[in-house]
mmCIF file of C-alpha atoms and ligand atoms in Angstrom:
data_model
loop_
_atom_site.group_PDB
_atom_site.id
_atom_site.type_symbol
_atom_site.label_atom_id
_atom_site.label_comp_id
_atom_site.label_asym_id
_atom_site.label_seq_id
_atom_site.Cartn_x
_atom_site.Cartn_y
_atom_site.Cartn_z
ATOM 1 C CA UNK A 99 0.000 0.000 0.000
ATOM 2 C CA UNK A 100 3.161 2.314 1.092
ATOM 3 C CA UNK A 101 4.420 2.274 -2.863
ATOM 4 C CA UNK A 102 1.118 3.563 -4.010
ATOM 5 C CA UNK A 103 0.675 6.626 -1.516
ATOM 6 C CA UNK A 104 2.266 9.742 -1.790
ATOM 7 C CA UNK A 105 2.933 9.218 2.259
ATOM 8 C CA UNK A 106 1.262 8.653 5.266
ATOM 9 C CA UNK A 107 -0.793 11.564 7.657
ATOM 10 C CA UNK A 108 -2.990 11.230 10.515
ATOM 11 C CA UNK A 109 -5.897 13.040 11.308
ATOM 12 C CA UNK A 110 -7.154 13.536 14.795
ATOM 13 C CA UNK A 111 -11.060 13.771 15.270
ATOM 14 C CA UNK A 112 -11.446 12.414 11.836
ATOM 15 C CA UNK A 113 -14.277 10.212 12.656
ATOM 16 C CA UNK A 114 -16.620 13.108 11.380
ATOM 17 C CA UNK A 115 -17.176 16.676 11.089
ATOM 18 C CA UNK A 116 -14.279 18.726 10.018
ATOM 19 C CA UNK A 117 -11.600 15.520 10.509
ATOM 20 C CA UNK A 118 -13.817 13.378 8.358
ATOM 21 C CA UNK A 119 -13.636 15.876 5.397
ATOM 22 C CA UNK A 120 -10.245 16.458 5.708
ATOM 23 C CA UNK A 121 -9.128 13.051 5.894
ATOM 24 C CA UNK A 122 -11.634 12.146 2.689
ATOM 25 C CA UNK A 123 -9.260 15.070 0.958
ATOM 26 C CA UNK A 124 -5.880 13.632 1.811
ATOM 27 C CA UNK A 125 -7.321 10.455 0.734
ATOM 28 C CA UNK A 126 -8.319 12.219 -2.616
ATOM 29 C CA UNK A 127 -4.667 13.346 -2.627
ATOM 30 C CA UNK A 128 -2.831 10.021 -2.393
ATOM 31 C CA UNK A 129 -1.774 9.864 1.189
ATOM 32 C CA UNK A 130 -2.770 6.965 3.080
ATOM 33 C CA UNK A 131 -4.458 8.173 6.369
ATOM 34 C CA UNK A 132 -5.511 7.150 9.879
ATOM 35 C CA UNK A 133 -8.827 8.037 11.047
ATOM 36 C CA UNK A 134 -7.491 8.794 15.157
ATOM 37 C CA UNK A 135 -10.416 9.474 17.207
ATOM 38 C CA UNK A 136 -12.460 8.468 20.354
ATOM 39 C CA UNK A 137 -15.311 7.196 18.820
ATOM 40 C CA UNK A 138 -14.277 3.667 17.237
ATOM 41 C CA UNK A 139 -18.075 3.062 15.494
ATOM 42 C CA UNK A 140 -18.005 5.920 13.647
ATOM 43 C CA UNK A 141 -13.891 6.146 13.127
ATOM 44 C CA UNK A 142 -14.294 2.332 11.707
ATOM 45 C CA UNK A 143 -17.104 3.277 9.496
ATOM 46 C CA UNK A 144 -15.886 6.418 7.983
ATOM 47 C CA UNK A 145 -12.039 4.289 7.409
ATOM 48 C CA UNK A 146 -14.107 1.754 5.392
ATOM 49 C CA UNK A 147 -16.413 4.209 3.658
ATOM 50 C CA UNK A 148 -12.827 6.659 2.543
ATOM 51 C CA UNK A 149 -11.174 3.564 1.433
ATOM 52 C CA UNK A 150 -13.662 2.239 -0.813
ATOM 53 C CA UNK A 151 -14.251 5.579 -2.054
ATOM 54 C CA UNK A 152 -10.435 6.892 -2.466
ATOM 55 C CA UNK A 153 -7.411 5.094 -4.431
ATOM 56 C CA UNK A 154 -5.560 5.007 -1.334
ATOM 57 C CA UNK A 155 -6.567 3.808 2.456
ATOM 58 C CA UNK A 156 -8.280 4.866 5.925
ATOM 59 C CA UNK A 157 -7.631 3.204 8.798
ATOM 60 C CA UNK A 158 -8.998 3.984 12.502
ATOM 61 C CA UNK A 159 -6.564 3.839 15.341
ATOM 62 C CA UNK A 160 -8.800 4.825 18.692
ATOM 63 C CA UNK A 161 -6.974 7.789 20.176
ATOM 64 C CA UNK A 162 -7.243 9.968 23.122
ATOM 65 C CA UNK A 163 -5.667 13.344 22.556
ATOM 66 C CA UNK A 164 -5.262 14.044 26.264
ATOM 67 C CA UNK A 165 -3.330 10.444 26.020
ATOM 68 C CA UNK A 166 0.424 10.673 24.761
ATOM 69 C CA UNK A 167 0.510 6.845 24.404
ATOM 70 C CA UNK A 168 -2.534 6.973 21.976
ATOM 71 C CA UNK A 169 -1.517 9.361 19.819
ATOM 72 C CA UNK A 170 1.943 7.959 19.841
ATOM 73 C CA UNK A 171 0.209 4.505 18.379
ATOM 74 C CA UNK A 172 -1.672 6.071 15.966
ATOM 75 C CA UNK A 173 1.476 8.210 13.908
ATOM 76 C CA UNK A 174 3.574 4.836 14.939
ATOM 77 C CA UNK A 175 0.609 2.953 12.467
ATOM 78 C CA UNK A 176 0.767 5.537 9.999
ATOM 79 C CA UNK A 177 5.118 4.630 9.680
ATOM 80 C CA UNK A 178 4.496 1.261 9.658
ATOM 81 C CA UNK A 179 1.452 1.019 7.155
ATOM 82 C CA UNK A 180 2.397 4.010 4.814
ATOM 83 C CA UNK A 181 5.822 4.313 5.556
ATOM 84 C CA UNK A 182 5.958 7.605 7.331
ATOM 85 C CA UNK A 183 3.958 10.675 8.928
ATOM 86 C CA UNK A 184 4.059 13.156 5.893
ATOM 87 C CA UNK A 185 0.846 15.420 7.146
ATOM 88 C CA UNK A 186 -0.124 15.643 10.585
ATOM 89 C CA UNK A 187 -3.308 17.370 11.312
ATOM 90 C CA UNK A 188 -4.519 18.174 15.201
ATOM 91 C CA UNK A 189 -8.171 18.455 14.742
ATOM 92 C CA UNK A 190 -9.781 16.916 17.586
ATOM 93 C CA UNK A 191 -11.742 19.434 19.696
ATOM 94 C CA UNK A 192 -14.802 20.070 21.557
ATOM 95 C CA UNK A 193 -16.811 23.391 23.502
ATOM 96 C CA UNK A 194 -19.075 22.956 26.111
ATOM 97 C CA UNK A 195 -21.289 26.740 26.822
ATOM 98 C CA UNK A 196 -21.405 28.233 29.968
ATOM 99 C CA UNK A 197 -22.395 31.574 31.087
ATOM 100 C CA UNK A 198 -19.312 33.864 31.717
ATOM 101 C CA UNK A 199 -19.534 34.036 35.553
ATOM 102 C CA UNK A 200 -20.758 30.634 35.391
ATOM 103 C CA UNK A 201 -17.652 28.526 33.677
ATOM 104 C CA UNK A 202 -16.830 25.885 35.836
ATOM 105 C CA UNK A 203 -13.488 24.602 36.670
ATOM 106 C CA UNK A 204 -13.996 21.521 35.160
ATOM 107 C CA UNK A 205 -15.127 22.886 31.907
ATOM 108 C CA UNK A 206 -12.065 24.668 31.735
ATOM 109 C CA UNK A 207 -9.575 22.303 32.481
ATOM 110 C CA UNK A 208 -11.719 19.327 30.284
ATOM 111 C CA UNK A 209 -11.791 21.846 27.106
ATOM 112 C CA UNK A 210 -7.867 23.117 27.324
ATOM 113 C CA UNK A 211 -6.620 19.548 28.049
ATOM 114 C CA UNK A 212 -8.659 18.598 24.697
ATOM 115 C CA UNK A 213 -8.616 21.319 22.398
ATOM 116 C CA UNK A 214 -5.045 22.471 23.503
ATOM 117 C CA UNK A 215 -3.029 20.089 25.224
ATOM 118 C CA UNK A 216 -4.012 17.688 22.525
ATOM 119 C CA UNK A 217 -2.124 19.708 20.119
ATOM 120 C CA UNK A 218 1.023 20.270 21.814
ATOM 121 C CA UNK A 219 1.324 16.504 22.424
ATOM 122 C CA UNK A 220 0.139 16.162 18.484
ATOM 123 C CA UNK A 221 2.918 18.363 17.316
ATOM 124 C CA UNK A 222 5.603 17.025 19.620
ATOM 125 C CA UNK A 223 5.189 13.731 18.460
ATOM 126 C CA UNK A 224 4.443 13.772 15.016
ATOM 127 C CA UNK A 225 7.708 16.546 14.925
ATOM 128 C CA UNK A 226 9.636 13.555 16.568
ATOM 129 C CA UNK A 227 8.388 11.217 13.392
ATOM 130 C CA UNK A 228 9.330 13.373 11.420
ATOM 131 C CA UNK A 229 12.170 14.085 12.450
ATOM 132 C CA UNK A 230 13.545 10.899 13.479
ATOM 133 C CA UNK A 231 12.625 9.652 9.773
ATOM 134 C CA UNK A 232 14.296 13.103 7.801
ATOM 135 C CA UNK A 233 11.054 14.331 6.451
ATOM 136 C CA UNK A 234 10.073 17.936 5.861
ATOM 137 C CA UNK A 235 6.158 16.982 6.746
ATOM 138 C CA UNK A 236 3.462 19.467 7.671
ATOM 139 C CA UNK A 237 1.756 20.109 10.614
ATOM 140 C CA UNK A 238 -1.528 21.710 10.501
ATOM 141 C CA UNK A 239 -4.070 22.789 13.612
ATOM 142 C CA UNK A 240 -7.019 23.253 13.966
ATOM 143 C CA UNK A 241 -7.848 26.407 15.361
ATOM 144 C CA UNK A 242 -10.852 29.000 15.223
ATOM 145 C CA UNK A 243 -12.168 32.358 14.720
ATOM 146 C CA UNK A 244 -12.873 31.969 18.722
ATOM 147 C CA UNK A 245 -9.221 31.729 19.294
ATOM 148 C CA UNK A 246 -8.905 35.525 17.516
ATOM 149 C CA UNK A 247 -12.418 37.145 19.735
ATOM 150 C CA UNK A 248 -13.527 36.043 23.076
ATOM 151 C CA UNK A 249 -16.852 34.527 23.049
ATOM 152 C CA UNK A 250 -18.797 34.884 26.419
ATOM 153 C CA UNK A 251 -20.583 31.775 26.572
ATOM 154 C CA UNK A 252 -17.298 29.421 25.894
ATOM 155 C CA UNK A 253 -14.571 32.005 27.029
ATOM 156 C CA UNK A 254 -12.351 28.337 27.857
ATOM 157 C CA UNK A 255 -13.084 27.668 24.271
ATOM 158 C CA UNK A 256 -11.798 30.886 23.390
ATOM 159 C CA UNK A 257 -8.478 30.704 25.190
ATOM 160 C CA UNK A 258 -8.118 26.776 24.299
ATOM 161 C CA UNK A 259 -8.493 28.396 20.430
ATOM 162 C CA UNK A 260 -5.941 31.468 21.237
ATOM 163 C CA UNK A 261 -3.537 28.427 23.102
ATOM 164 C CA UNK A 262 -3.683 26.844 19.699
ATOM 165 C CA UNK A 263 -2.113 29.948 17.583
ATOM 166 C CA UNK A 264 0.119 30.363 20.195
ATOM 167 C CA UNK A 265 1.443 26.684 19.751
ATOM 168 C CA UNK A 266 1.185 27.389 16.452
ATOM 169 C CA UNK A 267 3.776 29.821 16.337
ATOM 170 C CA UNK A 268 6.070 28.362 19.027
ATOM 171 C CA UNK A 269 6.181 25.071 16.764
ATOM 172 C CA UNK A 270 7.065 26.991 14.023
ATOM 173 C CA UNK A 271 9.974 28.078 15.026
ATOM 174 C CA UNK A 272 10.823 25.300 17.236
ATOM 175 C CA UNK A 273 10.938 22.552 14.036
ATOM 176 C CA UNK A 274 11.743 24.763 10.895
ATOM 177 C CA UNK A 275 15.631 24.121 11.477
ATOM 178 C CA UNK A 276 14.339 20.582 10.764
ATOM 179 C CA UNK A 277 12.264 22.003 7.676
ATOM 180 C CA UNK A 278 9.115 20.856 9.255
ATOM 181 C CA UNK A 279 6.473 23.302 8.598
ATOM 182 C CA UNK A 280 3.704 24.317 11.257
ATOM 183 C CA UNK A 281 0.296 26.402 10.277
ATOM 184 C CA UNK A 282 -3.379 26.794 11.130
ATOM 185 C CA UNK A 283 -6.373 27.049 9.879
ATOM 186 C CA UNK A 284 -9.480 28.981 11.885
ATOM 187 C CA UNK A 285 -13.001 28.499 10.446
ATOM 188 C CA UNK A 286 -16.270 30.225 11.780
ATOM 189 C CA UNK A 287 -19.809 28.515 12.166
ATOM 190 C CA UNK A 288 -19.662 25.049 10.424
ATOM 191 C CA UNK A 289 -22.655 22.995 10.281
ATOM 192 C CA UNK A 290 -21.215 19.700 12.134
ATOM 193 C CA UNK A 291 -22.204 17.913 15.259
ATOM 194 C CA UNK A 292 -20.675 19.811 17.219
ATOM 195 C CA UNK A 293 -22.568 23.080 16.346
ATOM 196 C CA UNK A 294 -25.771 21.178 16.691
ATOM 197 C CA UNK A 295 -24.541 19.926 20.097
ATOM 198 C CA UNK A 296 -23.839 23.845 20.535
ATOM 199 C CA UNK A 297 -26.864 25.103 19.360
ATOM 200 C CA UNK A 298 -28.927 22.786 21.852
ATOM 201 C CA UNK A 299 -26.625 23.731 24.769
ATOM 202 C CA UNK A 300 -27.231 27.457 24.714
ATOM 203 C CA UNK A 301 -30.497 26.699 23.438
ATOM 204 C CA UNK A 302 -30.891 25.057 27.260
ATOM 205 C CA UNK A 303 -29.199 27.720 29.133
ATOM 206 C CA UNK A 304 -31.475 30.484 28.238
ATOM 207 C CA UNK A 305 -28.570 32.051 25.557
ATOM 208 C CA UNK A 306 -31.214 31.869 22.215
ATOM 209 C CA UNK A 307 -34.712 32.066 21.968
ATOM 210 C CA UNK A 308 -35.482 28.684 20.148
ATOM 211 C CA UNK A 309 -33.659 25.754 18.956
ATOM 212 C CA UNK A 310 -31.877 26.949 15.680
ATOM 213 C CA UNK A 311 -31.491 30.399 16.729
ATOM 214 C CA UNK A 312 -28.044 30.378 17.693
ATOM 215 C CA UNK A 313 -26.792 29.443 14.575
ATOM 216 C CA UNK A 314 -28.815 31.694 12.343
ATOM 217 C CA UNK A 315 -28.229 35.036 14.703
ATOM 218 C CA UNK A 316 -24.741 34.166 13.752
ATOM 219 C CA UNK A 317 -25.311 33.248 10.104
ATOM 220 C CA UNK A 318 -26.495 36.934 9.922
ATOM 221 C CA UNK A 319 -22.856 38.367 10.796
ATOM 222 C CA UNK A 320 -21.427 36.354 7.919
ATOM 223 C CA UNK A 321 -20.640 38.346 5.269
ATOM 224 C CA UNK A 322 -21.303 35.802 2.691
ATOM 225 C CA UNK A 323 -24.702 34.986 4.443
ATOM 226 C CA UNK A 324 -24.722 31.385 5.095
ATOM 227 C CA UNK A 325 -22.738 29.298 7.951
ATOM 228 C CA UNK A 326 -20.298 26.867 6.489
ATOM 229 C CA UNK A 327 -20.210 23.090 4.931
ATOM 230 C CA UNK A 328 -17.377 20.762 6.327
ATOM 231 C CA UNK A 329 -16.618 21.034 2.681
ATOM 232 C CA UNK A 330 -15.477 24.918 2.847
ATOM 233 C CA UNK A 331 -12.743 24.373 4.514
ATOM 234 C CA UNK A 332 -10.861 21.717 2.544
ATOM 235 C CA UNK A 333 -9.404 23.899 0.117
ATOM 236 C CA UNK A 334 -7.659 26.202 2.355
ATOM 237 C CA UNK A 335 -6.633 22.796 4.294
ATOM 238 C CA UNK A 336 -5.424 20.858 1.189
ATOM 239 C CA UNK A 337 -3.087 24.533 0.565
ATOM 240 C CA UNK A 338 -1.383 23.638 3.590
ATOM 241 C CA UNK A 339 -0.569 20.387 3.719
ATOM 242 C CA UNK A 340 0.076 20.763 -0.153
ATOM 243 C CA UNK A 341 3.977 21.893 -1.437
ATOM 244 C CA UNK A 342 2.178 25.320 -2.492
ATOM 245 C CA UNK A 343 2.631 26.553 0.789
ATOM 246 C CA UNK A 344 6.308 25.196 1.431
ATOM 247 C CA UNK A 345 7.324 28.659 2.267
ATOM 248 C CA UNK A 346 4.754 29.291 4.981
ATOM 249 C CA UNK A 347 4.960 28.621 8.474
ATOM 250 C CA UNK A 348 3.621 29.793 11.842
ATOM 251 C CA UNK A 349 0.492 31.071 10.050
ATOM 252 C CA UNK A 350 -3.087 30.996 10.766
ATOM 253 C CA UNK A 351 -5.837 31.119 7.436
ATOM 254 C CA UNK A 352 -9.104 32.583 8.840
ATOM 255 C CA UNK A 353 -12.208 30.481 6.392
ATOM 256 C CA UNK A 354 -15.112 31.896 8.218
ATOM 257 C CA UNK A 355 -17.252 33.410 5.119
ATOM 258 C CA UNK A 356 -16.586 37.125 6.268
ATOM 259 C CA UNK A 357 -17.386 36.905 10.075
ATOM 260 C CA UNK A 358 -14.108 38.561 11.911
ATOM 261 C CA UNK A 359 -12.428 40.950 10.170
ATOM 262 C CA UNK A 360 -9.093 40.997 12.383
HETATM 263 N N1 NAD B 567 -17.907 23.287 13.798
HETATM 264 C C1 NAD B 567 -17.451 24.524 13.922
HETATM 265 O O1 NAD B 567 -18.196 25.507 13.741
HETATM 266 C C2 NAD B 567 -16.004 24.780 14.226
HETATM 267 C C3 NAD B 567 -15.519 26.087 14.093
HETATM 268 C C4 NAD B 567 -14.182 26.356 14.383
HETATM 269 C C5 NAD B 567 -13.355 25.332 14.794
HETATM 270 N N2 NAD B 567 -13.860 24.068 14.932
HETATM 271 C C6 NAD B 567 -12.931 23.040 15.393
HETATM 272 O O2 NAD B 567 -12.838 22.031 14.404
HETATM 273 C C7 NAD B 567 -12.492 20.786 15.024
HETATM 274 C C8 NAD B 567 -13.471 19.727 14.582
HETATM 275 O O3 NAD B 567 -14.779 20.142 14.960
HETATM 276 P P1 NAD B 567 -16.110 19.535 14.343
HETATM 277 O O4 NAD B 567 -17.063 20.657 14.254
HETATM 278 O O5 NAD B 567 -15.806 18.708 13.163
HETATM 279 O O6 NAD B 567 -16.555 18.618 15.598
HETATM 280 P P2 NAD B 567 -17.312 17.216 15.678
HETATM 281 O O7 NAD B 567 -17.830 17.143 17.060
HETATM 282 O O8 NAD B 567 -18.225 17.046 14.536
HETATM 283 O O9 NAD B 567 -16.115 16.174 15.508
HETATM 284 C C9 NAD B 567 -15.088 16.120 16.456
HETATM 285 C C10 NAD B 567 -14.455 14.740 16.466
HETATM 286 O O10 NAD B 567 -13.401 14.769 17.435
HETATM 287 C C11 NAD B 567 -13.464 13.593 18.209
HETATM 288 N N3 NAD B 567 -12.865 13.840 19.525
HETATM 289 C C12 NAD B 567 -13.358 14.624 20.524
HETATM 290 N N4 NAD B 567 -12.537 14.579 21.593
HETATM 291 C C13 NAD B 567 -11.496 13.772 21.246
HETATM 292 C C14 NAD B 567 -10.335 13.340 21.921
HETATM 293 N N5 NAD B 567 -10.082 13.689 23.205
HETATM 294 N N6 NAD B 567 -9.469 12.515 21.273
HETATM 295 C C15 NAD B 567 -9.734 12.130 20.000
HETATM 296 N N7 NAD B 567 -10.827 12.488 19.319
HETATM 297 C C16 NAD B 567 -11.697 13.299 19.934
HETATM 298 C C17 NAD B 567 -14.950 13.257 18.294
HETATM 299 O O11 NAD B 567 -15.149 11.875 18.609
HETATM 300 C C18 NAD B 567 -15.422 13.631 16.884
HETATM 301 O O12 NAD B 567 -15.318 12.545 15.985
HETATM 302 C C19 NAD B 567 -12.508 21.058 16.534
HETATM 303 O O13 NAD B 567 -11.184 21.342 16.974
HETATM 304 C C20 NAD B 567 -13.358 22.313 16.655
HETATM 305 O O14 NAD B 567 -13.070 23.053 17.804
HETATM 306 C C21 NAD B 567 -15.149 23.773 14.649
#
């Protein structure tokens, strides 16, 4: 399978959502790719459906990003199946609302282990690959427009967001003397799970009128008027982990329609 591929990447949080498209693009792209998620169900189901779909192969490794060992495993099958960890994408993430002088301890440290600590152990290791195997791979984050304004109702998703462009940066210049590159990409409101998980939340806490509302009172501050496919974002994605953007690094792509101008 190796000879076929144009190298191996993993995708964290690829069981759906965001992940899922992503990984269904690198697939498109000729890189073998492993789904790395919690959820094994729908990570073993969407490595079956990209693989008889694509010309090259999905497979799940279950991952926990708050677990070193996990995501160790998972770039350690990407060597061994594909030959190496070319692309490297830290995607997994999650938000949980809560009113500003509500947040909870908990929520905060649950959301920053996730949607930041996850990366920094992401980008350590897959830099290690990388470097232990002499390739000039990419890293790419996730990020998010709420890591460039502070939302009230998930202020800890916020800051895990901002922690993101901040690692972003850091890891740029940490592994470019080993020619790795490290960017970011930050979309807005994209119709996934999680958003509907989202939109029920502050539905239930008294933050929108009616179930739906959420999402549309934001949809109106989009300049292009509509809230986002999973499919938006690929493009922008695809740029970075493509050789087209081999002279970028430490950067973060904002693909959020028109929403923060900043
Ligand atoms: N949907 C949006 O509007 C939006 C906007 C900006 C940024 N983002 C970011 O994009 C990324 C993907 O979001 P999505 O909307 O596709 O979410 P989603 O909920 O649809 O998918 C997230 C995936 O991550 C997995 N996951 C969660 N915690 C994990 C963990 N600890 N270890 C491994 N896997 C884990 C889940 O099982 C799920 O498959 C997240 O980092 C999110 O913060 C989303």
């Amino acid at each position: 399978m190796s000879a076929k591929t144009k190298g191996g990447a993993v995708v964290t949080g690829a069981a759906r959502g965001i992940g899922r498209q992503i990984a269904e693009g690198l697939v498109a792209d000729g890189y073998g790719v492993v789904i790395a998620d919690l959820d094994p169900t729908t990570g073993e189901a969407t490595a079956r459906a990209l693989t008889e779909a694509g010309a090259t192969e999905a497979i799940f490794v279950k991952v926990d990003v708050t677990d070193r060992a996990t995501i160790k495993a998972a770039i350690e099958a990407c060597r061994l199946r594909f030959g190496s960890l070319n692309v490297m994408i830290n995607n997994a993430g999650f938000n949980k609302p809560e009113p500003f002088l509500e947040i909870t301890e908990k929520t905060w440290r649950a959301i920053l282990e996730v949607n930041s600590l996850g990366v920094l152990v992401g980008i350590q290791e897959a830099g290690k690959a990388m470097i232990a195997d002499g390739i000039k791979g990419k890293i790419i984050n996730t990020a998010s427009i709420a890591g460039r304004t502070g939302f009230p109702d998930f202020a800890a998703y916020s800051v895990s967001k901002a922690a993101v462009i901040s690692l972003t940066q850091a890891a740029a210049r940490a592994l470019a003397p080993k020619g790795i590159t490290v960017n970011a990409f930050a979309p807005g409101v994209v119709a996934t799970p999680l958003w509907e998980q989202l939109d029920k939340d502050l539905y239930a806490m008294g933050a929108s009128a009616a179930p739906g509302e959420a999402m549309s009172s934001l949809a109106s501050q989009i300049l292009l008027g509509r809230v986002a496919d999973p499919k938006d974002v690929v493009g922008t994605v695809k740029f970075l982990w493509s050789e087209q953007s081999d002279y970028m690094t430490g950067q973060v792509l904002v693909i959020d329609g028109g929403m923060v101008l900043q």
